[in-house]
PDB file of C-alpha atoms in Angstrom:
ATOM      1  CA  UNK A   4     137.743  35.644-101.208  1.00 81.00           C
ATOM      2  CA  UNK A   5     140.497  37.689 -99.434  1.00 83.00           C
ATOM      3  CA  UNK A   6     143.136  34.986-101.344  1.00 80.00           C
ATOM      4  CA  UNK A   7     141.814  35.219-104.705  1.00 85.00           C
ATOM      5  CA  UNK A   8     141.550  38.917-104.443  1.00 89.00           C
ATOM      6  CA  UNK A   9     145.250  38.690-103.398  1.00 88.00           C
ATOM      7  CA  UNK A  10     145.669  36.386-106.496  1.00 85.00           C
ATOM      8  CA  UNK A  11     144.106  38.847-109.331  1.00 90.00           C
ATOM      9  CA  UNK A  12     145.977  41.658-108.184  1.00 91.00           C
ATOM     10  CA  UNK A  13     149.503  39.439-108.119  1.00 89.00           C
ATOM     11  CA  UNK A  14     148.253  38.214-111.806  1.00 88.00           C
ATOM     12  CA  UNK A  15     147.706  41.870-112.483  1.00 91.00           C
ATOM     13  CA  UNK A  16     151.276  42.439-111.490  1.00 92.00           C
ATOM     14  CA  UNK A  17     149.971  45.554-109.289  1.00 91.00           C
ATOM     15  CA  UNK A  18     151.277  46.643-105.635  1.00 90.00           C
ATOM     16  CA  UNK A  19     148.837  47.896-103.216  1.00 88.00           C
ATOM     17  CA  UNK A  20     149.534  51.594-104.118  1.00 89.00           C
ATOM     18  CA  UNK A  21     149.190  51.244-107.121  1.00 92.00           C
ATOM     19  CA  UNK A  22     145.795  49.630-106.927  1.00 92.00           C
ATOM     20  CA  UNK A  23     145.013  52.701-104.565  1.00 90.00           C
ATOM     21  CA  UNK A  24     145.877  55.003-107.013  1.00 91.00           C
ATOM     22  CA  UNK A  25     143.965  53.895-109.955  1.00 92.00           C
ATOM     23  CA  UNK A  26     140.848  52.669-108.025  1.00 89.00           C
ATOM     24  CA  UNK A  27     140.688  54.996-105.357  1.00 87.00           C
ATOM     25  CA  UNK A  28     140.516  52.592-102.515  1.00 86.00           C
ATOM     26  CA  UNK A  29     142.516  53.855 -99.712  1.00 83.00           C
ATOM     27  CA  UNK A  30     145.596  51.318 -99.359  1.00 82.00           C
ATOM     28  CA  UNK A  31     144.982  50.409 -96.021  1.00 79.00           C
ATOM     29  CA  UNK A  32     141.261  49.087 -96.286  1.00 82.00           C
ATOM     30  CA  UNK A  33     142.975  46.796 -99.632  1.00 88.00           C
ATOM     31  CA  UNK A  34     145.211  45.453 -96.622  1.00 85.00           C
ATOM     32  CA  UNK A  35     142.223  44.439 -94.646  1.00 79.00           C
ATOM     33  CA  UNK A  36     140.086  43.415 -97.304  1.00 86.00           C
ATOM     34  CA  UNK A  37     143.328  40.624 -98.824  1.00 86.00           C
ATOM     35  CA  UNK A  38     144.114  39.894 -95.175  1.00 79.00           C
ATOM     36  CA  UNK A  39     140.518  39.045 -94.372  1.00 74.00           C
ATOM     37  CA  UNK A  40     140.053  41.167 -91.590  1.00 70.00           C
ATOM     38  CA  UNK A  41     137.318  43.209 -93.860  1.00 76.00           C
ATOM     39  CA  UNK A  42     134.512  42.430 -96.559  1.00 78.00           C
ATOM     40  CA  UNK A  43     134.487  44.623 -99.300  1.00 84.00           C
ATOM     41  CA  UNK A  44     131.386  47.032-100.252  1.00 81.00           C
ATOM     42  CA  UNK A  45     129.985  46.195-103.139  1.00 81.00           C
ATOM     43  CA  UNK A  46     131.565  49.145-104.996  1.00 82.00           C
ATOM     44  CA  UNK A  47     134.721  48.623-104.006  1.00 87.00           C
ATOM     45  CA  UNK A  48     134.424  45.375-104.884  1.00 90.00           C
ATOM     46  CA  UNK A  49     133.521  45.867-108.801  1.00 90.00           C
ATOM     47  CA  UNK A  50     136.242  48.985-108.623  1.00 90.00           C
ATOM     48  CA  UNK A  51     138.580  45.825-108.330  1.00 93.00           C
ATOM     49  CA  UNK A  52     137.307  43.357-110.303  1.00 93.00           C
ATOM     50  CA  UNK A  53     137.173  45.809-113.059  1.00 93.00           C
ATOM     51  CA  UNK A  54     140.763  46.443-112.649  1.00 93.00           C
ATOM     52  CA  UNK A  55     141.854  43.163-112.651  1.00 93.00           C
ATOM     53  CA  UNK A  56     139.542  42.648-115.389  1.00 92.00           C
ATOM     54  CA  UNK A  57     137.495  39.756-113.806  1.00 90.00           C
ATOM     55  CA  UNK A  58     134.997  38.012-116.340  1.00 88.00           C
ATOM     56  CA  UNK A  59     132.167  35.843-116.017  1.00 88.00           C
ATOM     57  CA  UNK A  60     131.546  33.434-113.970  1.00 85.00           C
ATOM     58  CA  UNK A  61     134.647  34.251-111.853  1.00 84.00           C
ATOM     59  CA  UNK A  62     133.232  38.187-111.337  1.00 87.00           C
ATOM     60  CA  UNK A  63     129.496  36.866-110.262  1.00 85.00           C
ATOM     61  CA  UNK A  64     130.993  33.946-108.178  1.00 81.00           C
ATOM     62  CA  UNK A  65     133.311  36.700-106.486  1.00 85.00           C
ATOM     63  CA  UNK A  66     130.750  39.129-105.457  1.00 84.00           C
ATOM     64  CA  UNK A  67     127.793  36.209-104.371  1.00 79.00           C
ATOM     65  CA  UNK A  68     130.838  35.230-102.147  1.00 76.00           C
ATOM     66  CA  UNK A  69     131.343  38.470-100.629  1.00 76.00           C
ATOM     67  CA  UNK A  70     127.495  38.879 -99.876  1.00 71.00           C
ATOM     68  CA  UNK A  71     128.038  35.776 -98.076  1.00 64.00           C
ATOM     69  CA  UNK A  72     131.211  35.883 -96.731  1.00 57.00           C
ATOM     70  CA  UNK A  73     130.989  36.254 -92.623  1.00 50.00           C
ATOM     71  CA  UNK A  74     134.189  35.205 -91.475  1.00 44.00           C
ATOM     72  CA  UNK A  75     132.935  31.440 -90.943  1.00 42.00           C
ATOM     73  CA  UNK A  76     135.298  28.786 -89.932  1.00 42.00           C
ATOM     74  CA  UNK A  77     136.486  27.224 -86.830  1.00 42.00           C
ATOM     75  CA  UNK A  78     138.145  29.570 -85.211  1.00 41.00           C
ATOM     76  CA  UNK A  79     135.207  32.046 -85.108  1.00 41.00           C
ATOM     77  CA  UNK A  80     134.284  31.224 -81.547  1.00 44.00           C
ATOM     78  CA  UNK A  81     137.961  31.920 -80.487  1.00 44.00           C
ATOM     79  CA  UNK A  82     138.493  35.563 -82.445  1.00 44.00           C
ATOM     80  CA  UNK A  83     137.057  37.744 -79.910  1.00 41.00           C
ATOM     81  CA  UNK A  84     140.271  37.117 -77.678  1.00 53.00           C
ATOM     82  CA  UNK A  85     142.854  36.368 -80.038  1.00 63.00           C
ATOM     83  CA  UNK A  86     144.624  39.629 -82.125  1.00 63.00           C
ATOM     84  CA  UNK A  87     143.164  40.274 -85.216  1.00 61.00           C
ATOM     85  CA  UNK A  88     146.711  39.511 -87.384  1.00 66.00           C
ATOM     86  CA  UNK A  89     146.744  36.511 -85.119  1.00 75.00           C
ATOM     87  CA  UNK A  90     143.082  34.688 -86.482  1.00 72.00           C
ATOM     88  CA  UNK A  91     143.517  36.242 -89.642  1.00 72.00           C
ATOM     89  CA  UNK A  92     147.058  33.774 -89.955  1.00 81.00           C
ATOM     90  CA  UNK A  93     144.669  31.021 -88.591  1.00 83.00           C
ATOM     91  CA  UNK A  94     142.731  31.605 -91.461  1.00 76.00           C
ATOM     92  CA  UNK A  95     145.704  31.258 -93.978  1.00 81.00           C
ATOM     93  CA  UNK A  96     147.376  28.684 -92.414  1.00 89.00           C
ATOM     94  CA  UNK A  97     144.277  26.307 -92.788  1.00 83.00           C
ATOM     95  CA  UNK A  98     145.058  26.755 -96.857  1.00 81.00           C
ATOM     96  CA  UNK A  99     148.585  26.325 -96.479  1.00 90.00           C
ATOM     97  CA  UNK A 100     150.395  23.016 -97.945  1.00 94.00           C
ATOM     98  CA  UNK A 101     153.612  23.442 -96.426  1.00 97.00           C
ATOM     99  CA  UNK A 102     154.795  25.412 -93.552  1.00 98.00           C
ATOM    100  CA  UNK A 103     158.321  26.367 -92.092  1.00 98.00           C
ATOM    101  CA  UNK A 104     158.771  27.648 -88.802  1.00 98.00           C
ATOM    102  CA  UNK A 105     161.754  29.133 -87.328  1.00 98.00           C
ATOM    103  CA  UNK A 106     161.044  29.566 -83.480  1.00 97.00           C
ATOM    104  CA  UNK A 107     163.799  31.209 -80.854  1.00 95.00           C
ATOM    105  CA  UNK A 108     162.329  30.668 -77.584  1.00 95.00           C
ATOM    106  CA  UNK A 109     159.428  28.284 -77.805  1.00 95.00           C
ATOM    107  CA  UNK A 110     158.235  25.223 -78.832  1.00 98.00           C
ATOM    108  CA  UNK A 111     156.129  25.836 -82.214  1.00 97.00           C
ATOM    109  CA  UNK A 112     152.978  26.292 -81.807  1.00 96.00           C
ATOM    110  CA  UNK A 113     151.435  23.193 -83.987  1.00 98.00           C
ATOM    111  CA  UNK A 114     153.601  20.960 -81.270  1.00 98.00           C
ATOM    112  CA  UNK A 115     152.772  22.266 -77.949  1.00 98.00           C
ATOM    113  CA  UNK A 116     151.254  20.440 -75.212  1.00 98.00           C
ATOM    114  CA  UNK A 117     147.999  21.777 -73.640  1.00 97.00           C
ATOM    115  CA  UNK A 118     149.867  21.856 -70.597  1.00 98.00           C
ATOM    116  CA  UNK A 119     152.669  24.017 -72.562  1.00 98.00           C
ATOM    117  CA  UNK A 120     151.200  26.231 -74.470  1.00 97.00           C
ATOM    118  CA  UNK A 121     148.910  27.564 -71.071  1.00 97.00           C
ATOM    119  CA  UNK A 122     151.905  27.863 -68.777  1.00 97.00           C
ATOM    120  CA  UNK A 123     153.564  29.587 -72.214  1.00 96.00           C
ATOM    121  CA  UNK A 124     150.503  31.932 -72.363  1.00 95.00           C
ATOM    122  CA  UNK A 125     150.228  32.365 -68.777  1.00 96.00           C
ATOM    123  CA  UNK A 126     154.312  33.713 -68.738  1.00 95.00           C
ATOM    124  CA  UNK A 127     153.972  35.407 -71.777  1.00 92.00           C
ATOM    125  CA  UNK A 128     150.690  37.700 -70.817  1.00 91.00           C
ATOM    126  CA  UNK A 129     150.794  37.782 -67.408  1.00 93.00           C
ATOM    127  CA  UNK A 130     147.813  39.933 -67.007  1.00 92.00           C
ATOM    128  CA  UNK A 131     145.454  37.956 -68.961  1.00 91.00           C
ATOM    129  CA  UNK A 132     142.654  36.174 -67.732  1.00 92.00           C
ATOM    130  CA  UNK A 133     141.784  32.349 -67.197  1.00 94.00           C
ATOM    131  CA  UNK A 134     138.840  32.534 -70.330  1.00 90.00           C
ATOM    132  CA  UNK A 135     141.436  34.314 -72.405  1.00 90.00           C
ATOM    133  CA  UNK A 136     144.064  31.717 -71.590  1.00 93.00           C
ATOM    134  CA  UNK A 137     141.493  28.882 -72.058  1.00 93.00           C
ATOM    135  CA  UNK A 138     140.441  30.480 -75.701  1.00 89.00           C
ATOM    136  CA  UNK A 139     144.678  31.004 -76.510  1.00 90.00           C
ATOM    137  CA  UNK A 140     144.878  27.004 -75.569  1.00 94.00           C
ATOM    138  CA  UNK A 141     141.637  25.831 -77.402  1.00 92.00           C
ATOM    139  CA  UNK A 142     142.771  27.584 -80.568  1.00 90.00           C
ATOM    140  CA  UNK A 143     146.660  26.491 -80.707  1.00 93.00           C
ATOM    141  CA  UNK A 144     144.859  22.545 -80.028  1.00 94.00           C
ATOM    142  CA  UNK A 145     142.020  23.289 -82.996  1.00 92.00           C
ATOM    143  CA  UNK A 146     145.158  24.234 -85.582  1.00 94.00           C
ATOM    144  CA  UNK A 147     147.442  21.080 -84.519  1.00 96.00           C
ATOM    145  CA  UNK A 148     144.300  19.318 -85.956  1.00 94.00           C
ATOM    146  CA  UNK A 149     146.005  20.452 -89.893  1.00 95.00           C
ATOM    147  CA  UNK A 150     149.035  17.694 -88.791  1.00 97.00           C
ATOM    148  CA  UNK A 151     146.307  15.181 -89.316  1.00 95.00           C
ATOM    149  CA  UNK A 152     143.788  14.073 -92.124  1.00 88.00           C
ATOM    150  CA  UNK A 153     144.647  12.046 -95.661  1.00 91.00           C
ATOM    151  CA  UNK A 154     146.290  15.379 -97.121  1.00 92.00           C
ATOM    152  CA  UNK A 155     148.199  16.898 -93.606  1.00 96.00           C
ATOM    153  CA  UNK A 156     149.797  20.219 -93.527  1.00 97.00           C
ATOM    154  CA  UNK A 157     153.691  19.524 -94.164  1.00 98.00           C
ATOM    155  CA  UNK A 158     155.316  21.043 -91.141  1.00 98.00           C
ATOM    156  CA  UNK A 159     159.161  21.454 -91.201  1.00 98.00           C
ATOM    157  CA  UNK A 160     160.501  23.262 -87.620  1.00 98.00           C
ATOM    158  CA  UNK A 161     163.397  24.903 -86.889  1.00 98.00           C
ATOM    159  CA  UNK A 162     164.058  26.166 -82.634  1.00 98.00           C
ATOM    160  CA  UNK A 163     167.002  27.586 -81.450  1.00 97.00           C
ATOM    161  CA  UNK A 164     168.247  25.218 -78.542  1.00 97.00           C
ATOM    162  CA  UNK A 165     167.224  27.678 -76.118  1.00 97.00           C
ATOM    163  CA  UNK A 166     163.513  26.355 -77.011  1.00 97.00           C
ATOM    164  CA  UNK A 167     164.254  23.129 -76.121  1.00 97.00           C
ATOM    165  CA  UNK A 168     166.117  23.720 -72.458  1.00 97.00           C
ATOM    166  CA  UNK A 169     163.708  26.338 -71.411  1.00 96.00           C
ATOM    167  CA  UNK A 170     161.560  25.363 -68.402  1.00 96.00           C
ATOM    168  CA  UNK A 171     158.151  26.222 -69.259  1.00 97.00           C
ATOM    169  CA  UNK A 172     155.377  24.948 -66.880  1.00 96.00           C
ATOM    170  CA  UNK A 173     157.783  22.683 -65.032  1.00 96.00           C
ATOM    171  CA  UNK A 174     159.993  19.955 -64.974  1.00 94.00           C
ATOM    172  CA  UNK A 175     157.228  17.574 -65.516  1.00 95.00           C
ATOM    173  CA  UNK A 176     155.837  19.668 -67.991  1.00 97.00           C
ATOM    174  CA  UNK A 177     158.723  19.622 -70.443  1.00 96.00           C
ATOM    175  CA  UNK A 178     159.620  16.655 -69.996  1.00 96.00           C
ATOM    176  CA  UNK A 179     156.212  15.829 -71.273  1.00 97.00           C
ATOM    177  CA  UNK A 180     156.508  18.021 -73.877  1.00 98.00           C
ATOM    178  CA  UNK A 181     159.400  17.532 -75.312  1.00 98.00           C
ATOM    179  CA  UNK A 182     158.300  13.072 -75.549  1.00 98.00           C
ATOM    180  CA  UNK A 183     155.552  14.714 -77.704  1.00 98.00           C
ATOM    181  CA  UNK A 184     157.637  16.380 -80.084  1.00 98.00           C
ATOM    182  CA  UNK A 185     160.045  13.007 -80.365  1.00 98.00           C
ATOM    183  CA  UNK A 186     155.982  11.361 -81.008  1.00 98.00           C
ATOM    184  CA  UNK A 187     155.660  14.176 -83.685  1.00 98.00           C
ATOM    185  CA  UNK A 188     158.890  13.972 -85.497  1.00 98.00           C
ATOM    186  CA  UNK A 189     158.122  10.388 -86.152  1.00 98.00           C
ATOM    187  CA  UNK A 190     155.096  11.529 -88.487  1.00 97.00           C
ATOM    188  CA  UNK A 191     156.360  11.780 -92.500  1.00 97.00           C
ATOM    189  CA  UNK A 192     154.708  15.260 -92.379  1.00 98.00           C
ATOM    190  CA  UNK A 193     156.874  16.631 -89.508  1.00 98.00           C
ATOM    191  CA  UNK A 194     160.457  17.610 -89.437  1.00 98.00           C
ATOM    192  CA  UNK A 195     162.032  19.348 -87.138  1.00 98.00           C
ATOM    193  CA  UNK A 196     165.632  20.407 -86.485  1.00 98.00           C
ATOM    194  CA  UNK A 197     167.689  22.136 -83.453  1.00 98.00           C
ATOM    195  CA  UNK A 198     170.458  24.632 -83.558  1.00 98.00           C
ATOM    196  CA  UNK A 199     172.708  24.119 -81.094  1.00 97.00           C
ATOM    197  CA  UNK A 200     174.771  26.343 -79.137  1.00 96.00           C
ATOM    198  CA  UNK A 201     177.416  25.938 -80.561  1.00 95.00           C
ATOM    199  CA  UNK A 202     176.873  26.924 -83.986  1.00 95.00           C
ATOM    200  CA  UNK A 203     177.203  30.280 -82.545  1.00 95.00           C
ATOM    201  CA  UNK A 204     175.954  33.246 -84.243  1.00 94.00           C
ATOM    202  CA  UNK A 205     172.624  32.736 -86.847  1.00 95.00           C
ATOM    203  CA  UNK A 206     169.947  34.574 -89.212  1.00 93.00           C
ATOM    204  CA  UNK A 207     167.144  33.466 -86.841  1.00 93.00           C
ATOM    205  CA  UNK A 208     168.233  35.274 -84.007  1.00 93.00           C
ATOM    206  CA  UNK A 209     166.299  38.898 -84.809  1.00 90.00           C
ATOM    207  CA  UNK A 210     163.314  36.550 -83.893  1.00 91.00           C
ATOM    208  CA  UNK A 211     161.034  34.199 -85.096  1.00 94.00           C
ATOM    209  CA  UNK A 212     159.194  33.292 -88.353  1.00 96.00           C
ATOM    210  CA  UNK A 213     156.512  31.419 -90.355  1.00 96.00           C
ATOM    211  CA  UNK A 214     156.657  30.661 -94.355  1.00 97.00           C
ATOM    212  CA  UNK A 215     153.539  29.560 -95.636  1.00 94.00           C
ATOM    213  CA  UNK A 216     153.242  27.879 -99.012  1.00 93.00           C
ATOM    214  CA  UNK A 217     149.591  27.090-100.182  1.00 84.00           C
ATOM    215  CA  UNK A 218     147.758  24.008-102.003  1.00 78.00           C
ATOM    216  CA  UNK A 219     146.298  26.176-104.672  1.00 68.00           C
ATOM    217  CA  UNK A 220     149.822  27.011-106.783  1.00 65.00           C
ATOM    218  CA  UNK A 221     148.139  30.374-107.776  1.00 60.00           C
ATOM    219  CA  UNK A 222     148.032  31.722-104.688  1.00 66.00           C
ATOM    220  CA  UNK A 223     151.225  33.705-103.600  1.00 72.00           C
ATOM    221  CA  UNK A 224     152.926  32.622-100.826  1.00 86.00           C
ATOM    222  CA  UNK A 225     153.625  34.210 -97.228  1.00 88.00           C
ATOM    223  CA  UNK A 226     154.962  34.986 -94.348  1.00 92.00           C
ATOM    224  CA  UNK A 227     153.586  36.171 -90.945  1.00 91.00           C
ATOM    225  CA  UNK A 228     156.424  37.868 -88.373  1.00 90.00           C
ATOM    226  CA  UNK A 229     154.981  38.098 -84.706  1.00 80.00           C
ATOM    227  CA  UNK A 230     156.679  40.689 -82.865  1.00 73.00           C
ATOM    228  CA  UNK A 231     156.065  42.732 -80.254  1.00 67.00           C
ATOM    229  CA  UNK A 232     155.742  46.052 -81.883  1.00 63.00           C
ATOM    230  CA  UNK A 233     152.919  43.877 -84.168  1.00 64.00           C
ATOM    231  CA  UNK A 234     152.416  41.181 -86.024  1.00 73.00           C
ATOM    232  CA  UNK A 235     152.912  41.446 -89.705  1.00 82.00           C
ATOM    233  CA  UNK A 236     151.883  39.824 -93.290  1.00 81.00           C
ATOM    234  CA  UNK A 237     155.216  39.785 -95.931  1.00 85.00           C
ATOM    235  CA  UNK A 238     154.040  38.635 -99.438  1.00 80.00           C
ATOM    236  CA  UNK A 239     156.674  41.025-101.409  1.00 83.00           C
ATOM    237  CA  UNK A 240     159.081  38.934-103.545  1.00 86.00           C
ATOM    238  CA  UNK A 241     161.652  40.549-101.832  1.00 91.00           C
ATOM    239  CA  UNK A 242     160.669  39.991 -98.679  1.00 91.00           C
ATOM    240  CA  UNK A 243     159.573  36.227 -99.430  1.00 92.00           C
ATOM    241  CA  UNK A 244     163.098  35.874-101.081  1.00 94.00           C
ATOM    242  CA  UNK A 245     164.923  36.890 -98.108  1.00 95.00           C
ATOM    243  CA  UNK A 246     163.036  34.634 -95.658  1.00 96.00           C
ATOM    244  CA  UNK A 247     163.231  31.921 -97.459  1.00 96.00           C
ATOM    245  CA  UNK A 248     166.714  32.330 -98.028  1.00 97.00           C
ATOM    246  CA  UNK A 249     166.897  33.017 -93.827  1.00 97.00           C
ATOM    247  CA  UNK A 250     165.116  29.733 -93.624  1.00 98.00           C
ATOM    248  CA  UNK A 251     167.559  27.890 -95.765  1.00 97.00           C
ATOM    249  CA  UNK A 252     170.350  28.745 -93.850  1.00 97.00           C
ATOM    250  CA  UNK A 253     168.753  27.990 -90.842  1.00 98.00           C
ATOM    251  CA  UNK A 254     168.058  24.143 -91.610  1.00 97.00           C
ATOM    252  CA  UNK A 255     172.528  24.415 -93.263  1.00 97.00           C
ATOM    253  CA  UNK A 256     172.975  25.298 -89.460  1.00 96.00           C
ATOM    254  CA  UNK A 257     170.476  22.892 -87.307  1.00 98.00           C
ATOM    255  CA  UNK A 258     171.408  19.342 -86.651  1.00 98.00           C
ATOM    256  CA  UNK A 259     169.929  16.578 -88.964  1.00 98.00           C
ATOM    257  CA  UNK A 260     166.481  15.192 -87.678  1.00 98.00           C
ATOM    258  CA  UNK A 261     168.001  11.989 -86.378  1.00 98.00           C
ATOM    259  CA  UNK A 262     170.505  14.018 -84.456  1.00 98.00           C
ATOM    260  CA  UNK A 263     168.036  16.798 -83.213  1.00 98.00           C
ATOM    261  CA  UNK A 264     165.736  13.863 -81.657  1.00 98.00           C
ATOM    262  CA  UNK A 265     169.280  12.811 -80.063  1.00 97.00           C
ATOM    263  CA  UNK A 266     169.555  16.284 -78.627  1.00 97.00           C
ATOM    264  CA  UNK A 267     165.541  16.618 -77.649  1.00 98.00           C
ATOM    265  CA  UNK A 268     166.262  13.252 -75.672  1.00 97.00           C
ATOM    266  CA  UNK A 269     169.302  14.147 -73.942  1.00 96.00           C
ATOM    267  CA  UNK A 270     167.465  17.141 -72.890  1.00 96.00           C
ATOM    268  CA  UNK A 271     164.567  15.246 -72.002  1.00 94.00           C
ATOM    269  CA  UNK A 272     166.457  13.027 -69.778  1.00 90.00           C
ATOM    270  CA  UNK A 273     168.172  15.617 -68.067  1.00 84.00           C
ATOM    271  CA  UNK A 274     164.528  16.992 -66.821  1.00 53.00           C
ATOM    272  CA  UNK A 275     163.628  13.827 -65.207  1.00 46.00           C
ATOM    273  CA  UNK A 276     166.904  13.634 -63.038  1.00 43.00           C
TER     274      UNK A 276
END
């Protein structure tokens, strides 16, 4: 519901204020309500509709759904410990047809290891328990399940070497993780690519990035920014312009796949010494 609401309005060629203004739905709860972090009333559900003038059986379909609508899906168990911007991207990213990552200082999250991505979390939030560690791990292993299936989610990576030499977890531990992205990169769906050091200065290094593009052509596409101030949802054209200009750049300044797996194995090597 929340992308087809995002839909009409993009159809309707209307930003959020000025849906606020004409509808009287405060701009913030139309965040919430697109990002699927909020059902709509009733009332404010028709107030839309009627300004995107919705007609039958798209309008009766819409507002069955959001009687419905209870945040199902399989990462429901895991929401009560992940950030709400963080499942609501899990939600989106089970849509998406394509994604590109641009990562700084990790591995990507769709590649981790188990053992990775819990020595990652442990690092990362040191004062967070084992169950919320265990929940972190069980939901970064349920979304590595969109890399398989007859119609796989097209993943194309870009790290910064500094992903690829940093010890996370161990020597053992990289080194295992790193033979599972080599595994991975062998997949048609997967590509991945690694700036080296020496091509100096990039646009990636502000921090890291996701660009999803979705199956269904009419919905917009997006891009989710986690940060430390907060994680954020860009669907402006100017915004998706820019980053997918950033990401364009970034795969002119990576190696080539063959010679990034060259680089992942040298690297690889090096751990077991």
């Amino acid at each position: 519901m929340a992308a087809e609401l995002r839909r009409l309005r993009a159809d309707a060629g209307l930003s959020r204020e000025q849906v606020a203004e004409q509808t009287g739905v405060n701009e913030g709860t139309l965040y919430r309500i697109e990002t699927a972090r909020a059902r709509p009333q009733r009332r404010t559900l028709i107030a839309l509709l009627d300004l995107y003038s919705v007609g039958e059986p798209m309008r009766a379909d819409l507002i069955e759904l959001s009687r419905s609508a209870d945040g199902q899906g399989w990462s429901r168990p895991y929401q009560w410990q992940l950030p709400g911007e963080y499942a609501v991207y899990i939600s989106f990213e089970a849509e998406a047809r394509a994604e590109h990552n641009y990562e700084s200082l990790f591995i990507p999250g769709l590649l981790q290891t188990p053992e990775y991505s819990r020595a990652m979390s442990q690092g990362v939030l040191p004062a967070a328990t084992e169950p919320e560690i265990d929940e972190r791990v069980q939901a970064r292993i349920e979304r590595q399940k969109l890399l398989d299936g007859p119609e796989p989610l097209q993943l194309w990576a870009v790290v910064d070497e500094a992903a690829v030499r940093r010890v996370v977890g161990g020597r053992q531990v990289m080194a295992a993780q790193l033979e599972h992205v080599l595994a991975m990169m062998k997949r048609p769906n997967v590509t991945v690519q690694v700036i080296p050091f020496d091509a100096g200065a990039h646009p990636g290094m502000p921090g890291s990035f996701i660009f999803l593009e979705f199956r269904d052509e009419g919905d917009p596409e997006l891009v989710y920014v986690d940060a430390q101030a907060g994680d954020m949802f860009l669907e402006s054209e100017d915004d998706l312009r820019r980053y997918r200009t950033m990401f364009d750049h970034l795969r002119a300044s990576a190696l080539s796949p063959a010679r990034s797996a060259d680089l992942i194995a040298s690297v690889k090597e090096g751990r077991l010494e």
